[in-house]
Structure formats: C-alpha cells, structure tokens
Tab-separated table of C-alpha atoms and ligand atoms in Angstrom:
chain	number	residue	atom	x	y	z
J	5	UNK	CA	104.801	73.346	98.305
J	6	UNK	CA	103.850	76.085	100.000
J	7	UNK	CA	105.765	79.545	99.703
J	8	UNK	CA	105.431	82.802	101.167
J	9	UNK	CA	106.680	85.883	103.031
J	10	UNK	CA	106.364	88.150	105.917
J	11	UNK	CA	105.883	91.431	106.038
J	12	UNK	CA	106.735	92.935	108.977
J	13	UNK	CA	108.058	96.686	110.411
J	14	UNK	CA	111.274	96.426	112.268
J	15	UNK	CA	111.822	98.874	115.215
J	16	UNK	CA	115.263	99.964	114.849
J	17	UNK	CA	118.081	98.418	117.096
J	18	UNK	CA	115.582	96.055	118.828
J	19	UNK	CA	117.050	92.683	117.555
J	20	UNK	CA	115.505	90.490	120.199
J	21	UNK	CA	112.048	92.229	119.559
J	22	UNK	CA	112.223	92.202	115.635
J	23	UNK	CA	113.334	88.038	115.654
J	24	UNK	CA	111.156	87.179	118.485
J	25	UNK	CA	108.141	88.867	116.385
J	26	UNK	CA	109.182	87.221	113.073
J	27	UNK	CA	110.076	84.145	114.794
J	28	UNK	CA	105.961	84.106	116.188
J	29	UNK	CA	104.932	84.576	112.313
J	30	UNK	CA	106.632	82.307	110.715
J	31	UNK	CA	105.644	79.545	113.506
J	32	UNK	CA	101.948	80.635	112.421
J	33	UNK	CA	102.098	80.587	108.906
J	34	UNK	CA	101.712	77.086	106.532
J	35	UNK	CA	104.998	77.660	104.486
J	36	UNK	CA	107.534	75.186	103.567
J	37	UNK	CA	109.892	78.460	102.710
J	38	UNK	CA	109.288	81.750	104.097
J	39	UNK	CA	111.128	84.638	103.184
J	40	UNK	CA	111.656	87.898	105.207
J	41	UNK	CA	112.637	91.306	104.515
J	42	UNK	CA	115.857	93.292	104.152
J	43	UNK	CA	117.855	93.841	107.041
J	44	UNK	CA	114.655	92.606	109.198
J	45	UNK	CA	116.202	91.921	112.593
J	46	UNK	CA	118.003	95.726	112.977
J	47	UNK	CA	115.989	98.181	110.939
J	48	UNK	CA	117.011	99.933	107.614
J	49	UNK	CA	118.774	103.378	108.708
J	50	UNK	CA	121.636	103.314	110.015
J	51	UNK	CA	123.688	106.421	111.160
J	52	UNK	CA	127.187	105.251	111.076
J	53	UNK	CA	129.627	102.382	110.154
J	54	UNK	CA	130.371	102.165	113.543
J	55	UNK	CA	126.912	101.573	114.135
J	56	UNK	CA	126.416	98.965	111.656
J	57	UNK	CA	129.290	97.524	113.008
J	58	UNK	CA	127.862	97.690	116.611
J	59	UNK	CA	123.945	96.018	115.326
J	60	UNK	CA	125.536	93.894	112.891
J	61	UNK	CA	126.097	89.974	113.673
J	62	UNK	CA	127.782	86.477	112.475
J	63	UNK	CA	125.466	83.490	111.632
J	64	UNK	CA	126.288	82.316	114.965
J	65	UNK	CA	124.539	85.653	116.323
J	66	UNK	CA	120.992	85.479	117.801
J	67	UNK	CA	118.646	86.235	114.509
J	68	UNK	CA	120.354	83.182	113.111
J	69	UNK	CA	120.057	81.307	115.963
J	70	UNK	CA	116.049	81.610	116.669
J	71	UNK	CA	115.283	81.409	113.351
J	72	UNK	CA	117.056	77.895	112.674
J	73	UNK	CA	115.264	76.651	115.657
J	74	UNK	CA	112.024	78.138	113.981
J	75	UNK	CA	112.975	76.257	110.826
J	76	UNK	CA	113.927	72.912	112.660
J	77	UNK	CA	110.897	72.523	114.574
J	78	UNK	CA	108.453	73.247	111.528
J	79	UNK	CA	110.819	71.356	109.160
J	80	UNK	CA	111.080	74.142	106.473
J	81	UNK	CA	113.880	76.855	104.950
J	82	UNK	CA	114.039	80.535	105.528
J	83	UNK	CA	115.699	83.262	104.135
J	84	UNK	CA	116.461	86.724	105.896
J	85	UNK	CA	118.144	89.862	104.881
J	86	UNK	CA	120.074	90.635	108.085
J	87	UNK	CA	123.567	93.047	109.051
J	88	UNK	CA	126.242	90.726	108.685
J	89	UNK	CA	129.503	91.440	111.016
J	90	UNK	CA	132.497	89.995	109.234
J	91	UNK	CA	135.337	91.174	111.408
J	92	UNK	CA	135.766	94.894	110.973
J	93	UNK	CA	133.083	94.820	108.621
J	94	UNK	CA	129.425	95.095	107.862
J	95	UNK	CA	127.432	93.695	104.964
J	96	UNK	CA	123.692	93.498	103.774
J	97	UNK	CA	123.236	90.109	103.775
J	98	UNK	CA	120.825	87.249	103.241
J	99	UNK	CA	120.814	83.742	105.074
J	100	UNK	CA	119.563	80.753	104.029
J	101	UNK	CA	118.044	78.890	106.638
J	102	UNK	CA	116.977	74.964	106.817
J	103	UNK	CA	115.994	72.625	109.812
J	104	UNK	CA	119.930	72.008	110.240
J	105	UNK	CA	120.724	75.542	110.050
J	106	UNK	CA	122.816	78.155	108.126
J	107	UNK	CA	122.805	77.091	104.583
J	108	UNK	CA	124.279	80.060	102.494
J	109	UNK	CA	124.533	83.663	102.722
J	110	UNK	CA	124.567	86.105	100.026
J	111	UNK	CA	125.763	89.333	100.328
J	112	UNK	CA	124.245	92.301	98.614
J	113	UNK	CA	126.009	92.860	95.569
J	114	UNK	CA	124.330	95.997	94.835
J	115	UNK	CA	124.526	98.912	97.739
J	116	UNK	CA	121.485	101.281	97.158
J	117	UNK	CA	121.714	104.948	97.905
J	118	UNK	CA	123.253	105.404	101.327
J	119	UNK	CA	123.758	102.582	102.088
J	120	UNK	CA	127.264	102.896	100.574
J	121	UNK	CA	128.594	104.869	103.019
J	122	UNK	CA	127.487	101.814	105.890
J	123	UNK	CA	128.047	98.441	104.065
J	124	UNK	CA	130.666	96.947	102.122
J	125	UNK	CA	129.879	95.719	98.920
J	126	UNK	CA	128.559	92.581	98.611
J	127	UNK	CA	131.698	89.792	97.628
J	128	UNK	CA	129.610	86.954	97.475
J	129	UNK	CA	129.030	84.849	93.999
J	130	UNK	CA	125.299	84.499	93.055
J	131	UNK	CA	124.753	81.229	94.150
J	132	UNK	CA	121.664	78.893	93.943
J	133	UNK	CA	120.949	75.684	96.348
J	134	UNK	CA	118.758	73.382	97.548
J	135	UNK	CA	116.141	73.739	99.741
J	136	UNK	CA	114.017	70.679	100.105
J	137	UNK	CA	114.400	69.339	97.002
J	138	UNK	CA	113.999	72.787	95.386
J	139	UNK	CA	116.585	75.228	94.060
J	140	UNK	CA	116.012	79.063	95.450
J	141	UNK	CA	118.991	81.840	94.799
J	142	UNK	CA	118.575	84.968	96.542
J	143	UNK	CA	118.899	88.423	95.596
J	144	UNK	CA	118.390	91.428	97.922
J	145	UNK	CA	115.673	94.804	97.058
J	146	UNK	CA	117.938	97.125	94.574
J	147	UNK	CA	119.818	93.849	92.846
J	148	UNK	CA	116.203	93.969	90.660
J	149	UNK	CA	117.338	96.693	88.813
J	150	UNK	CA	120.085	94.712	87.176
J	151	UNK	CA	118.411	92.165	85.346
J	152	UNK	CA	122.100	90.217	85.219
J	153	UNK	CA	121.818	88.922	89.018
J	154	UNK	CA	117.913	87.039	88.721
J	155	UNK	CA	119.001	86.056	84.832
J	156	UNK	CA	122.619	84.822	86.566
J	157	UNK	CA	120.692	82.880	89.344
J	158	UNK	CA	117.786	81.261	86.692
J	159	UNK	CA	120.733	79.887	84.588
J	160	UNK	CA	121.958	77.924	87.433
J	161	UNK	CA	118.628	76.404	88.013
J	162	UNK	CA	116.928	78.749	90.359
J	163	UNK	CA	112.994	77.941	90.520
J	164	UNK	CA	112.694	79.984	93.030
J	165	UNK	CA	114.396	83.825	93.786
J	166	UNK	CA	114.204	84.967	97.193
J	167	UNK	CA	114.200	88.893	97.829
J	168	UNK	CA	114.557	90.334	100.990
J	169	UNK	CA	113.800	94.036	100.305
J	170	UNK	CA	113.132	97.549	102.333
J	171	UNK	CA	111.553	99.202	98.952
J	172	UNK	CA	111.501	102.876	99.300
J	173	UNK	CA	111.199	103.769	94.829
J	174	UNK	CA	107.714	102.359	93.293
J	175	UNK	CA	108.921	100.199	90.667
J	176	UNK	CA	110.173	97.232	91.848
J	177	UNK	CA	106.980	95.137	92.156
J	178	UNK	CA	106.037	95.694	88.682
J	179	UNK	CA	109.630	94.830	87.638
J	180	UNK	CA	109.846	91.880	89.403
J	181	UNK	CA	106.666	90.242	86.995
J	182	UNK	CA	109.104	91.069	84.370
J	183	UNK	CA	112.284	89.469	86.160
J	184	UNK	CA	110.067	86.227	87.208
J	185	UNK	CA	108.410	85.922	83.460
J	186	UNK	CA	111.900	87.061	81.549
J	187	UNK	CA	113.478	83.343	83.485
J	188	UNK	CA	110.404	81.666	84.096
J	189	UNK	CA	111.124	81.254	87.838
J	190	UNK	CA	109.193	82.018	90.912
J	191	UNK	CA	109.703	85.274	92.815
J	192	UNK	CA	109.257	86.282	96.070
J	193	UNK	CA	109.446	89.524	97.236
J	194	UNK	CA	109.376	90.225	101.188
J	195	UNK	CA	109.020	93.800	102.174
J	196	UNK	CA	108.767	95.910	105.084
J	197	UNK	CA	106.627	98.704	105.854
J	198	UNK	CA	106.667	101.723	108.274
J	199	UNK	CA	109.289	104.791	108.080
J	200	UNK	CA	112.526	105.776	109.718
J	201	UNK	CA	113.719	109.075	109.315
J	202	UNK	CA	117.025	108.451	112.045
J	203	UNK	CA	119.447	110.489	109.454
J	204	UNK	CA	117.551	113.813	110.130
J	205	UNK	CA	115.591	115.020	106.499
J	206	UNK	CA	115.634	111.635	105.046
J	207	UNK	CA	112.896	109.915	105.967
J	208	UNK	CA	112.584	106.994	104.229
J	209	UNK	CA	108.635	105.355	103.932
J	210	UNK	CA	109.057	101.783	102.464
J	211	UNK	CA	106.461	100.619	100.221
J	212	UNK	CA	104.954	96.865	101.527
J	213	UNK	CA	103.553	95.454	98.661
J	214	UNK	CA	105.398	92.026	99.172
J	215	UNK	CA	104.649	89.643	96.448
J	216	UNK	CA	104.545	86.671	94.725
J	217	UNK	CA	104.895	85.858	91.360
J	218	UNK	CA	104.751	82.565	89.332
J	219	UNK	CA	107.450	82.250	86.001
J	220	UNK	CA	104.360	83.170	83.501
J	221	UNK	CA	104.486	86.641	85.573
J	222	UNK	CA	101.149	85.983	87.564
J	223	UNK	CA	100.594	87.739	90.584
J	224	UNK	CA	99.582	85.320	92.716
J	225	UNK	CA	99.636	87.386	95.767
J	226	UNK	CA	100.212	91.163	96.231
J	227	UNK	CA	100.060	92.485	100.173
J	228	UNK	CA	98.781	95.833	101.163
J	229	UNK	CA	101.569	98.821	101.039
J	230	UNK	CA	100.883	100.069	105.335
J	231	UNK	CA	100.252	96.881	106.998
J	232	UNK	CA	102.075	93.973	108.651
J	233	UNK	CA	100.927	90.651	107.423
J	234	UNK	CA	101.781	87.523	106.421
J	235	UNK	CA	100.683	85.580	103.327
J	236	UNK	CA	102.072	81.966	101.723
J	237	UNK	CA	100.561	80.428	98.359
J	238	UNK	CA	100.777	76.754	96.961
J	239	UNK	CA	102.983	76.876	94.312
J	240	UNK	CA	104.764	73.832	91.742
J	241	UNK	CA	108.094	74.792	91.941
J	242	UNK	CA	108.326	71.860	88.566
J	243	UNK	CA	106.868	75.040	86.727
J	244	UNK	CA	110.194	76.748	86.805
J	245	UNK	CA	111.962	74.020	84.935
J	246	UNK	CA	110.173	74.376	82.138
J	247	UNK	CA	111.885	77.548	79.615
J	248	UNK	CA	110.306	76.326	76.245
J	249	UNK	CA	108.068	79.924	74.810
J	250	UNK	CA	107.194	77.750	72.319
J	251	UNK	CA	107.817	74.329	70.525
J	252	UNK	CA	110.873	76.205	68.557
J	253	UNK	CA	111.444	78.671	70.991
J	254	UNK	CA	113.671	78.358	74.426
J	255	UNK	CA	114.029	81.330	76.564
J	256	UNK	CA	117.941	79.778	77.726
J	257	UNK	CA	119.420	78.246	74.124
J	258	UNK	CA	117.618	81.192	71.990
J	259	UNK	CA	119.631	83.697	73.375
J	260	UNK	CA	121.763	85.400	70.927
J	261	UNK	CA	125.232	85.603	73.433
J	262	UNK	CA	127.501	86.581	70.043
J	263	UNK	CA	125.412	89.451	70.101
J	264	UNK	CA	125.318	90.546	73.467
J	265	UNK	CA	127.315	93.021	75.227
J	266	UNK	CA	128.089	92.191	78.529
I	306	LIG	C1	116.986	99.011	98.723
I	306	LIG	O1	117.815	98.399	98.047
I	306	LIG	N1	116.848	98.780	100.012
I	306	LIG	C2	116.099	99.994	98.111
C-alpha cells in the first residue's frame, strides 16, 4: 500500500479554506491512507474556550464532511486532527476517515502546554481499527512523549500509528524512530508548518519535518521543516506483524511485566 501525509499551513479560522486546500492534496496524491496534521482545518492558537467552542465542530461538521467524500471517491482512509465540539465542549481530536465515512475518533489524551486552558482532556480509549485490511491507531503530536500510548496501540495490533501533530519542541521526529522501532510498527507523522503568534508574545513556529518511519526505525521519508508538501511511500504494512528481535527473542512476550512499574 501506499501511505503518506500532508503537510500543510492552516490559516487560522478559515475552515472552508484549510479543507478545501487539503481536500485538493489529498485528491492529488497516490495514497491508500493519508494522514493530516493537528487541528488542520482551524489553526493551532486559540485565544479562548469560547473560541474553541465557536471553530470547533461534530463529525457531521464540514471538515468531516469533504473529506469523506475525498476518501469515497479515491477509495482510501484518512485521518485528521481537527477541534471537536461535543456539546459545551471542545477537544483535540483525530478522525478516522474511510470511503463510508467517520470511522473512529480519538481524542487527545495528552493536552500540551496551553492547550489546557482550551481543550478538555482527551476521554477516549486508545483504540486501533481497520482500515482496508490494515490496523492503524492514532495518537496526536505531544502523546509521543509517553511511550505508554504507541506501546498501548502496538499491543492491540497497530501496524500502522497515525500522528496528527503541530510540533513546536525539536525532538519528536527523532523520538518517533524510537517509538516505531521500540513496537515494530509503522509511523506517520503529519506536521504543519508556518507560525501563529494570536496570544500576543507567544509565537509559536512549528517545525514540518513530517515523516515516515518503517518498524526497523528507517526513515523512509523526512519533509523539509518551512514548506508545504505532500509525500506518500509504498510500504508492507505485513512488516508490522512481525515482533521476533531474534529467534529467542520477542519484543511483546519478552517483556518483563512483574518487573515493571506502571
Ligand atoms: C503539541 O502537542 N501540539 C506540541
């Protein structure tokens, strides 16, 4: 299969603009699953709850809706960090998406910086499902730094991790190699790039850099850190199923759990 992500730089509050862009890409790139950044369709910064709230939608809302007709008519699954309104609240969440629509969501589990005074913290189990005969789970940007979530999502069978990201620190492509060769599963990383500084004196510049990496911890593609693009690889998702380091040695049975604190 193919695989691959987007990189793109939202403008803030311009939904319609930021799908109908992404919605273009992904119709022009040869991916069976594409994944796109974090919070892609509204832009990272937000000032307020209330406007969260206000930019934040239901998977009945419009980014949902253009990109499952994107995924219909090219026959292939998408995932896409994206504001989620559920009623009086707003999470940092990741859809799903497969020619028949809204699969799953996941909800960001792990709120980075200030984005704890906008979203509610993710309530959503780490789940893993199938995508074309392929099992993806999805984890969102700052979730890399706890190695629990991408461990929690390869021991349910996840060949392939999904992570919509807005990177601003310069360690999570590195760490990902680690996260993608410590479960021997794929991992896709889809940043955005640009700045926002709409919280006056923090101006955030996020990092590009989007990536993919195979479960031995190759790089098989690394974009540039300033520019949009788009890039997909061919990939054997089979790979992933494979945990044996060596003919004694399994990465999943080895692991000592009676000595583990958890
Ligand atoms: C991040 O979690 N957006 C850094």
């Amino acid at each position: 299969m193919n695989a691959g992500f987007i990189q793109t730089h939202p403008k803030f509050g311009r939904i319609k603009e930021n799908v109908e862009d992404a919605a273009k890409k992904i119709r022009a790139l040869d991916a069976d699953l594409v994944v796109l950044p974090e919070l892609f369709s509204t832009g990272y910064q937000f000032r307020s709850k209330e406007e969260a709230r206000k930019l934040s939608e239901g998977v009945d809302g419009y980014a949902a809706g253009r990109l499952s007709e994107a995924a219909k008519e090219k026959n292939i699954h998408i995932v896409a960090g994206f504001a989620e309104k559920a009623g009086k609240r707003a999470y940092n969440s990741s859809m799903l998406i497969g020619p028949r629509g809204v699969i799953g969501v996941y909800r960001k589990a792990h709120l980075f910086w200030d984005e704890k005074k906008i979203f509610s913290r993710g309530d959503t189990d780490f789940k893993v499902y199938k995508a074309g005969g392929v099992k993806v789970g999805m984890m969102i940007c700052f979730d890399w730094i706890f190695p629990e979530v991408s461990r929690t999502l390869a021991l349910q069978g996840a060949q392939i991790i999904c992570q919509p990201s807005n990177l601003v620190l310069p360690y999570c492509p590195q760490a990902m190699i680690t996260r993608s060769l410590e479960n021997r599963v794929f991992s896709i990383t889809a940043n955005r790039v640009g700045s926002e500084e709409r919280v006056r004196g923090k101006r955030l510049r996020f990092i590009g850099t989007s990536q993919i990496v195979a479960p031995d911890g190759s790089v098989l593609y690394r974009a540039a850190g300033d520019g949009v693009e788009a890039a997909a690889m061919e990939i054997n998702p089979e790979e992933a199923l494979n945990k044996d380091i060596t003919p004694v040695n399994n990465l999943f049975k080895d692991r000592r759990r009676d000595l583990f604190v958890l």
